[in-house]
Short mmCIF file of C-alpha atoms in Angstrom, two decimals:
data_model
loop_
_atom_site.label_atom_id
_atom_site.label_comp_id
_atom_site.label_asym_id
_atom_site.label_seq_id
_atom_site.Cartn_x
_atom_site.Cartn_y
_atom_site.Cartn_z
CA MET A 1 166.74 25.53 308.55
CA ALA A 2 166.57 28.95 308.30
CA THR A 3 168.31 31.32 310.50
CA PRO A 4 165.88 33.09 312.97
CA ASN A 5 165.80 37.06 312.48
CA THR A 6 167.55 39.14 315.64
CA GLN A 7 165.99 42.67 316.20
CA LEU A 8 167.57 45.13 314.31
CA TRP A 9 169.04 48.68 315.91
CA GLU A 10 170.48 51.31 314.63
CA VAL A 11 173.45 53.06 315.68
CA PHE A 12 174.23 56.89 316.44
CA ILE A 13 177.46 57.95 317.74
CA ARG A 14 178.33 61.35 319.05
CA SER A 15 182.45 62.08 317.64
CA ARG A 16 185.02 63.44 319.57
CA ASN A 17 184.59 66.98 317.97
CA GLY A 18 181.58 67.96 320.03
CA LEU A 19 178.79 67.39 317.42
CA ALA A 20 175.17 65.79 318.17
CA HIS A 21 174.98 61.65 317.76
CA LYS A 22 175.06 61.00 314.02
CA HIS A 23 173.40 58.17 312.67
CA VAL A 24 176.28 55.68 311.20
CA GLY A 25 174.21 52.64 310.47
CA SER A 26 172.28 49.01 311.91
CA LEU A 27 173.22 46.10 313.08
CA HIS A 28 171.51 42.79 314.25
CA ALA A 29 171.72 41.59 318.26
CA ALA A 30 169.30 40.23 320.99
CA ASP A 31 169.19 43.11 323.37
CA THR A 32 170.47 46.38 324.72
CA THR A 33 173.69 45.45 326.22
CA LEU A 34 174.75 43.12 323.17
CA ALA A 35 173.99 45.79 320.62
CA LEU A 36 176.01 48.37 322.32
CA GLN A 37 179.04 45.88 322.28
CA ALA A 38 178.59 45.05 318.49
CA ALA A 39 178.22 48.78 317.88
CA ARG A 40 181.40 49.44 319.28
CA ASP A 41 183.26 46.71 317.45
CA ILE A 42 181.99 47.66 313.83
CA TYR A 43 181.35 51.21 313.95
CA THR A 44 183.99 52.55 316.75
CA ARG A 45 187.27 50.71 315.48
CA ARG A 46 189.53 53.76 314.85
CA GLY A 47 188.45 55.97 317.68
CA GLU A 48 185.11 57.33 315.62
CA GLY A 49 183.38 58.03 318.92
CA LEU A 50 183.11 59.07 322.41
CA SER A 51 179.51 58.02 323.10
CA ILE A 52 176.88 55.36 321.17
CA TRP A 53 172.95 55.45 320.88
CA VAL A 54 171.42 52.20 319.79
CA VAL A 55 167.82 52.43 319.21
CA PRO A 56 165.30 49.41 317.75
CA SER A 57 164.66 50.19 314.01
CA ASN A 58 160.67 49.54 314.55
CA ALA A 59 160.93 52.29 317.09
CA ILE A 60 162.08 54.78 314.66
CA THR A 61 159.15 57.12 312.59
CA ALA A 62 160.03 58.18 309.22
CA SER A 63 158.55 60.90 307.00
CA ASP A 64 157.13 59.33 304.00
CA PRO A 65 159.22 59.73 300.59
CA SER A 66 155.97 60.05 298.52
CA GLU A 67 155.07 62.73 300.79
CA LYS A 68 157.87 64.87 300.23
CA GLY A 69 156.41 67.45 298.66
CA MET A 70 153.57 68.62 301.13
CA MET A 71 155.93 68.19 303.74
CA PHE A 72 159.11 70.28 302.54
CA GLU A 73 157.87 72.53 299.64
CA PRO A 74 156.28 75.07 301.91
CA ALA A 75 160.03 75.74 303.07
CA GLU A 76 160.80 76.64 299.91
CA SER A 77 159.40 78.90 298.81
CA LYS A 78 160.29 81.26 302.15
CA ILE A 79 163.61 82.93 300.85
CA TYR A 80 163.20 85.38 303.48
CA ARG A 81 164.25 83.30 305.92
CA HIS A 82 168.25 83.25 304.26
CA PRO A 83 170.18 85.80 305.34
CA THR A 84 171.09 85.81 301.25
CA PHE A 85 167.15 87.99 301.23
CA TYR A 86 168.63 91.06 302.58
CA ASP A 87 170.95 93.79 301.09
CA VAL A 88 173.36 95.19 303.58
CA PRO A 89 175.15 98.24 301.96
CA ASP A 90 179.03 97.65 301.66
CA GLU A 91 179.30 100.68 303.96
CA VAL A 92 177.92 99.12 306.94
CA GLY A 93 180.68 96.12 306.59
CA HIS A 94 180.22 92.47 307.82
CA MET A 95 177.15 91.58 309.42
CA MET B 1 167.69 49.94 308.14
CA TYR B 2 164.63 49.17 307.18
CA THR B 3 163.61 45.78 307.00
CA GLN B 4 161.97 45.31 310.27
CA ALA B 5 160.96 48.65 310.75
CA LEU B 6 159.93 51.90 308.49
CA ASN B 7 158.07 49.61 305.99
CA ALA B 8 154.78 51.15 306.62
CA SER B 9 154.33 51.70 302.90
CA ASP B 10 154.95 47.88 302.48
CA ALA B 11 151.29 47.16 301.64
CA GLU B 12 150.81 49.69 299.58
CA ASP B 13 151.79 50.08 296.05
CA ARG B 14 155.76 50.82 295.91
CA TYR B 15 156.39 47.31 294.51
CA ILE B 16 153.87 48.09 291.61
CA GLU B 17 155.78 48.71 288.41
CA ASP B 18 154.65 51.08 285.99
CA ALA B 19 155.79 53.20 282.70
CA ASP B 20 155.35 56.77 284.69
CA ARG B 21 157.31 56.09 287.89
CA SER B 22 159.86 53.95 285.94
CA ALA B 23 160.38 57.17 283.54
CA GLN B 24 160.33 59.69 287.07
CA PHE B 25 162.69 56.92 288.52
CA GLN B 26 165.42 56.96 285.15
CA ALA B 27 165.35 61.38 285.23
CA ARG B 28 166.04 60.84 288.93
CA ILE B 29 169.14 58.87 288.24
CA ASP B 30 169.93 61.14 285.36
CA ALA B 31 169.93 64.24 287.55
CA ASP B 32 172.54 62.13 289.94
CA ASP B 33 169.96 61.90 292.74
CA ARG B 34 170.49 59.27 295.39
CA ILE B 35 167.80 56.41 295.59
CA GLU B 36 166.64 55.71 299.09
CA PRO B 37 165.19 52.75 300.76
CA ASN B 38 161.32 53.99 300.95
CA ASP B 39 161.65 55.46 297.79
CA TRP B 40 159.83 53.80 294.88
CA MET B 41 162.48 51.70 292.76
CA PRO B 42 161.96 48.99 289.91
CA ALA B 43 161.96 45.85 290.99
CA ALA B 44 164.95 44.55 288.64
CA TYR B 45 166.89 47.40 290.18
CA ARG B 46 165.90 46.12 293.60
CA LYS B 47 166.93 42.70 292.83
CA THR B 48 170.26 43.70 290.88
CA LEU B 49 171.45 45.42 293.92
CA THR B 50 170.15 42.79 296.42
CA ARG B 51 172.38 40.42 294.29
CA GLN B 52 175.37 42.81 294.24
CA ILE B 53 175.50 44.10 297.58
CA SER B 54 175.06 40.73 299.32
CA GLN B 55 177.39 39.12 297.17
CA HIS B 56 180.07 42.15 298.12
CA ALA B 57 179.25 41.28 301.48
CA HIS B 58 179.60 37.54 301.32
CA SER B 59 182.57 37.98 299.59
CA GLU B 60 184.17 40.21 302.67
CA ILE B 61 183.11 37.54 305.27
CA VAL B 62 184.95 34.58 303.22
CA GLY B 63 187.66 36.73 302.33
CA MET B 64 188.24 36.55 306.04
CA LEU B 65 189.17 32.69 305.31
CA PRO B 66 192.35 32.95 303.54
CA GLU B 67 193.66 35.57 305.45
CA GLY B 68 192.86 34.34 309.15
CA ASN B 69 194.91 31.34 307.98
CA TRP B 70 197.91 33.10 308.73
CA ILE B 71 197.17 34.76 311.92
CA THR B 72 198.72 32.51 313.76
CA ARG B 73 201.95 32.10 312.12
CA ALA B 74 202.15 35.47 311.39
CA PRO B 75 206.35 36.42 311.24
CA SER B 76 206.14 39.02 314.10
CA LEU B 77 204.01 40.47 317.01
CA ARG B 78 203.62 43.53 314.59
CA ARG B 79 202.79 41.58 311.45
CA LYS B 80 199.86 39.46 313.76
CA ALA B 81 198.28 42.67 315.10
CA ALA B 82 198.47 44.38 311.64
CA LEU B 83 196.77 41.17 309.87
CA LEU B 84 194.17 40.58 312.91
CA ALA B 85 192.94 44.25 312.07
CA LYS B 86 192.63 43.94 308.57
CA VAL B 87 190.77 40.62 309.23
CA GLN B 88 188.28 42.28 311.69
CA ASP B 89 187.91 44.81 309.11
CA GLU B 90 187.11 42.53 306.45
CA CYS B 91 184.18 41.38 309.34
CA GLY B 92 182.83 44.78 309.59
CA HIS B 93 182.86 45.32 305.85
CA GLY B 94 180.56 42.50 305.46
CA LEU B 95 178.42 44.02 308.16
CA TYR B 96 178.01 47.61 306.11
CA LEU B 97 177.24 45.84 303.31
CA TYR B 98 174.61 43.24 304.86
CA ALA B 99 172.89 46.36 306.60
CA ALA B 100 172.84 48.24 303.21
CA ALA B 101 171.48 44.94 301.43
CA GLU B 102 169.10 44.86 303.83
CA THR B 103 167.31 47.97 303.15
CA LEU B 104 166.16 46.66 299.64
CA GLY B 105 163.74 44.18 302.17
CA THR B 106 165.61 40.54 302.31
CA SER B 107 167.13 40.31 305.94
CA ARG B 108 170.60 39.56 306.83
CA GLU B 109 169.77 36.22 307.95
CA GLU B 110 167.88 35.22 304.56
CA LEU B 111 171.11 36.41 302.86
CA VAL B 112 173.85 34.59 304.99
CA ASP B 113 170.99 31.39 304.23
CA LEU B 114 171.60 31.78 300.75
CA MET B 115 175.22 32.06 300.60
CA LEU B 116 175.52 29.23 303.32
CA SER B 117 173.59 26.62 301.05
CA GLY B 118 175.19 27.78 297.90
CA LYS B 119 173.03 29.69 296.26
CA ALA B 120 174.82 33.03 296.25
CA LYS B 121 177.81 33.80 295.08
CA TYR B 122 180.96 35.65 296.53
CA SER B 123 184.21 36.68 294.70
CA SER B 124 186.15 34.20 292.87
CA ILE B 125 189.72 35.41 294.50
CA PHE B 126 188.50 33.89 298.11
CA ASN B 127 188.37 30.14 295.87
CA TYR B 128 192.49 30.40 295.81
CA PRO B 129 194.75 28.90 298.86
CA THR B 130 197.24 31.35 300.68
CA LEU B 131 199.95 28.92 300.44
CA THR B 132 203.08 31.12 301.94
CA TRP B 133 203.29 34.32 304.30
CA ALA B 134 203.89 36.13 300.70
CA ASP B 135 200.34 35.16 299.79
CA ILE B 136 198.88 37.70 302.49
CA GLY B 137 201.70 40.08 300.91
CA VAL B 138 200.05 39.94 297.96
CA ILE B 139 196.37 39.71 298.97
CA GLY B 140 196.72 43.01 300.52
CA TRP B 141 198.89 44.58 297.52
CA LEU B 142 196.85 43.25 294.71
CA VAL B 143 193.35 41.64 296.07
CA ASP B 144 192.94 44.73 298.37
CA GLY B 145 193.91 47.14 295.42
CA ALA B 146 191.76 45.26 292.80
CA ALA B 147 189.04 45.99 295.47
CA ILE B 148 189.72 49.53 296.04
CA MET B 149 189.72 50.49 292.41
CA ASN B 150 186.50 48.75 292.26
CA GLN B 151 184.92 50.39 295.31
CA ILE B 152 186.13 54.28 294.78
CA PRO B 153 183.39 54.89 292.02
CA LEU B 154 180.92 52.99 294.00
CA CYS B 155 181.21 55.10 296.44
CA ARG B 156 179.00 57.28 293.79
CA CYS B 157 176.51 54.63 293.10
CA SER B 158 172.83 56.12 292.81
CA TYR B 159 171.51 53.68 295.77
CA GLY B 160 172.38 55.76 299.05
CA PRO B 161 172.70 53.30 301.38
CA TYR B 162 175.27 51.16 299.25
CA ALA B 163 177.33 54.47 298.68
CA ARG B 164 177.38 55.15 302.09
CA ALA B 165 178.72 52.12 303.31
CA MET B 166 181.58 51.91 300.44
CA ILE B 167 182.65 55.22 302.02
CA ARG B 168 183.27 53.59 305.14
CA VAL B 169 184.76 50.84 303.72
CA CYS B 170 187.13 52.69 301.29
CA LYS B 171 188.68 54.73 304.29
CA GLU B 172 189.39 51.63 305.74
CA GLU B 173 190.63 49.83 303.01
CA SER B 174 193.49 51.91 302.29
CA PHE B 175 195.73 50.69 305.41
CA HIS B 176 194.98 47.28 304.03
CA GLN B 177 196.85 47.82 300.59
CA ARG B 178 199.45 49.46 302.38
CA GLN B 179 200.05 46.57 304.97
CA GLY B 180 199.96 44.18 302.03
CA PHE B 181 202.93 46.10 300.26
CA GLU B 182 204.98 46.76 303.30
CA ILE B 183 205.29 42.97 303.28
CA MET B 184 206.08 42.56 299.69
CA LEU B 185 208.74 45.16 300.45
CA THR B 186 210.14 43.07 303.34
CA LEU B 187 210.25 40.13 301.52
CA ALA B 188 211.80 41.34 298.10
CA ARG B 189 214.75 42.73 300.05
CA GLY B 190 215.33 39.74 301.79
CA SER B 191 216.96 36.60 301.21
CA GLU B 192 216.95 35.09 298.12
CA GLU B 193 214.31 32.44 299.36
CA GLN B 194 212.25 35.57 300.68
CA LYS B 195 212.57 37.12 296.96
CA ALA B 196 211.25 33.83 295.35
CA MET B 197 208.54 33.46 297.83
CA ALA B 198 206.84 36.78 297.06
CA GLN B 199 207.51 36.22 293.26
CA SER B 200 206.10 32.74 293.41
CA ALA B 201 202.75 34.22 295.45
CA LEU B 202 202.75 37.08 292.68
CA ASP B 203 203.00 34.59 289.75
CA ARG B 204 199.84 32.79 291.47
CA TRP B 205 197.61 35.38 291.92
CA TRP B 206 198.23 37.53 289.07
CA TRP B 207 196.02 36.12 286.59
CA PRO B 208 193.02 35.13 289.38
CA VAL B 209 193.22 39.18 290.50
CA LEU B 210 193.02 39.98 286.80
CA MET B 211 189.61 38.03 286.59
CA MET B 212 188.49 39.75 289.74
CA PHE B 213 187.28 42.55 287.34
CA GLY B 214 184.46 40.15 285.80
CA PRO B 215 184.01 39.23 282.23
CA PRO B 216 185.24 41.26 279.47
CA ASP B 217 182.81 44.22 278.43
CA LYS B 218 181.74 42.55 275.37
CA VAL B 219 180.11 39.73 277.19
CA SER B 220 179.56 41.02 280.37
CA GLN B 221 175.61 40.04 281.18
CA HIS B 222 175.02 42.40 283.70
CA SER B 223 176.69 46.11 282.50
CA ASP B 224 174.33 47.47 280.53
CA THR B 225 171.43 48.09 282.86
CA SER B 226 173.70 49.04 285.91
CA THR B 227 175.54 51.84 283.78
CA LYS B 228 172.21 53.40 282.99
CA TRP B 229 171.24 53.15 286.40
CA LYS B 230 174.64 54.45 287.74
CA ILE B 231 175.12 51.57 289.89
CA LYS B 232 177.88 50.98 287.73
CA ARG B 233 180.48 54.19 286.71
CA PHE B 234 183.25 52.19 284.71
CA SER B 235 183.25 48.86 282.76
CA ASN B 236 184.90 45.90 283.85
CA ASP B 237 187.95 46.35 281.42
CA GLU B 238 188.28 50.04 282.32
CA LEU B 239 188.78 49.12 285.60
CA ARG B 240 191.04 46.19 284.78
CA GLN B 241 193.40 48.52 282.62
CA LYS B 242 193.74 50.96 285.51
CA PHE B 243 194.71 48.55 288.13
CA VAL B 244 196.92 47.30 285.50
CA ASP B 245 198.67 50.59 284.89
CA ALA B 246 198.62 51.25 288.38
CA THR B 247 200.44 47.93 289.34
CA VAL B 248 203.30 47.73 286.68
CA PRO B 249 205.41 50.61 287.76
CA GLN B 250 204.81 49.00 292.03
CA ALA B 251 205.95 45.64 290.97
CA TYR B 252 208.73 47.22 288.90
CA TYR B 253 209.71 48.71 292.35
CA LEU B 254 209.39 45.80 294.05
CA GLY B 255 212.00 44.03 291.90
CA LEU B 256 209.48 41.47 290.78
CA THR B 257 208.36 40.31 287.50
CA ILE B 258 204.71 40.27 286.50
CA PRO B 259 203.98 37.10 285.09
CA ASP B 260 203.10 37.84 281.70
CA PRO B 261 205.87 37.79 278.89
CA GLY B 262 203.73 39.28 276.45
CA MET B 263 202.44 42.52 278.10
CA LYS B 264 204.31 45.75 276.58
CA GLN B 265 203.29 49.39 276.96
CA ASN B 266 201.31 51.06 274.15
CA GLU B 267 201.32 54.56 272.94
CA SER B 268 198.94 56.10 275.03
CA GLY B 269 200.99 54.86 278.25
CA ASN B 270 198.62 51.84 278.61
CA TRP B 271 199.96 48.07 279.97
CA GLU B 272 198.40 45.92 277.50
CA TYR B 273 198.31 42.46 279.36
CA SER B 274 197.80 39.03 277.21
CA ALA B 275 194.47 36.92 277.10
CA ILE B 276 192.76 35.99 280.34
CA ASP B 277 192.25 32.55 280.49
CA TRP B 278 188.32 32.79 281.53
CA SER B 279 187.94 29.10 281.31
CA GLU B 280 189.56 29.12 284.80
CA PHE B 281 187.50 32.18 286.01
CA ASN B 282 183.78 29.95 285.11
CA ALA B 283 185.55 27.08 287.09
CA VAL B 284 186.48 28.54 289.92
CA LEU B 285 182.64 30.36 290.01
CA ALA B 286 180.90 27.23 289.17
CA GLY B 287 182.55 25.78 292.40
CA ASN B 288 185.48 24.19 290.56
CA GLY B 289 188.19 26.57 292.15
CA PRO B 290 190.88 24.79 294.73
CA CYS B 291 188.92 25.89 297.71
CA ASN B 292 185.19 26.49 297.14
CA ARG B 293 184.09 23.55 299.16
CA ASP B 294 186.59 24.37 302.00
CA ARG B 295 185.35 27.76 302.34
CA LEU B 296 181.63 26.89 302.15
CA ALA B 297 182.50 24.04 304.54
CA ALA B 298 184.35 26.41 307.07
CA ARG B 299 181.56 29.20 306.73
CA ARG B 300 178.57 26.21 307.43
CA LYS B 301 181.00 25.31 310.47
CA ALA B 302 181.26 28.37 312.31
CA HIS B 303 177.40 29.48 311.45
CA ASP B 304 176.27 26.05 313.00
CA GLU B 305 178.86 25.87 315.72
CA GLY B 306 177.59 29.90 316.46
CA SER B 307 173.77 28.82 316.79
CA TRP B 308 173.84 28.07 320.61
CA VAL B 309 175.13 31.91 321.38
CA ARG B 310 172.63 33.32 319.20
CA GLU B 311 170.02 30.98 320.95
CA ALA B 312 171.11 31.75 324.15
CA ALA B 313 171.57 35.39 323.99
CA GLN B 314 167.53 35.12 322.37
CA ALA B 315 166.37 33.41 325.32
CA TYR B 316 168.10 35.57 327.75
CA ALA B 317 166.61 38.64 325.89
CA GLU B 318 163.31 37.43 326.00
CA LYS B 319 163.22 36.16 329.74
CA ARG B 320 164.31 39.92 330.46
CA LYS B 321 161.75 41.30 328.59
CA SER B 322 159.24 39.15 330.32
CA ARG B 323 160.30 39.66 333.67
CA LYS B 324 160.19 43.09 332.73
CA ALA B 325 156.77 43.07 331.52
CA ALA B 326 155.47 40.97 334.98
CA ALA B 327 157.08 43.33 337.10
#
């Protein structure tokens, strides 16, 4: 008999250095309690984190890679959004 | 992460083959772009990776068995704690890899079922028995050493989820090799019996470890396309040579003899090893190694005996969900 599928969860961990929660991987679990325990065992065996989020994978909406151009190209042509676009005279020093 | 989610484009055309897309795909690979789960990819790329990543995952899981055999008999609490942590890591590695494999569209449950039914393979090395404590040393030192040699280039593999899983695995794997080498060093510096035990383990594992890198380049089935797709960055023989060159001085340091009297160093400094008996490799792969039946039986038993836990967890989750809905 085929083994039935269990819910897939995405795991996010905030490391001790104060950065935001970061996606680290996924796992299978029946509910939130088991998902958190499994995330602890699978992704934090060496003190990798101080906080864990688990999110059902099917609750995530992702951008479509085939629409990458439409989505991200508009930002590429706007070099004036970057500090390197502007000249600061050497005499002014660091800015 | 995408098997049960993010697959909105499933119904669309991402499974359709065409020449333009194939050319675009190869151009991305050539430009060292990473391929991500929802990107278009040739069906053969998907298939090759599903096979390779899931076999890799199965190997980590089956690999827990030969080592688990010695947890209760480790010679000290320190060794026991280290071995237990190592076997837990192998389980973790299996799970990272199943998660990476799933992104290609086959669920973990299906992949596991393929292993349990004997249809999917795992590394032939785990079909050898761990007869003495020294075997645990050799597994860490050589089996994990060979695995690291193979896995480091995979951190740059073209498929993003696989490369990311390998980065995590490699970070954890170096503890395994040191743990094994320390066991070997202790035995090699011990009594005559301990030294003999270390030598005997090396004698038994040396050739099977060299076989871990797979068939020689001239007969390898999967190499050409895998190289073109940048799944594979070095050939089987290149990795095997690297491994031998790294290991010979370590064996010398331990005062152990590599069981290959014909081995010699050539002018470029590489150690040339004698011919490998590939008939043994093929026999083990075909299911006739010393422990093939044991390993599969142990995995099936664990899976079957765990089914009530999976069912209970699922039933509880559903009960809670329906109560919440009713409230």
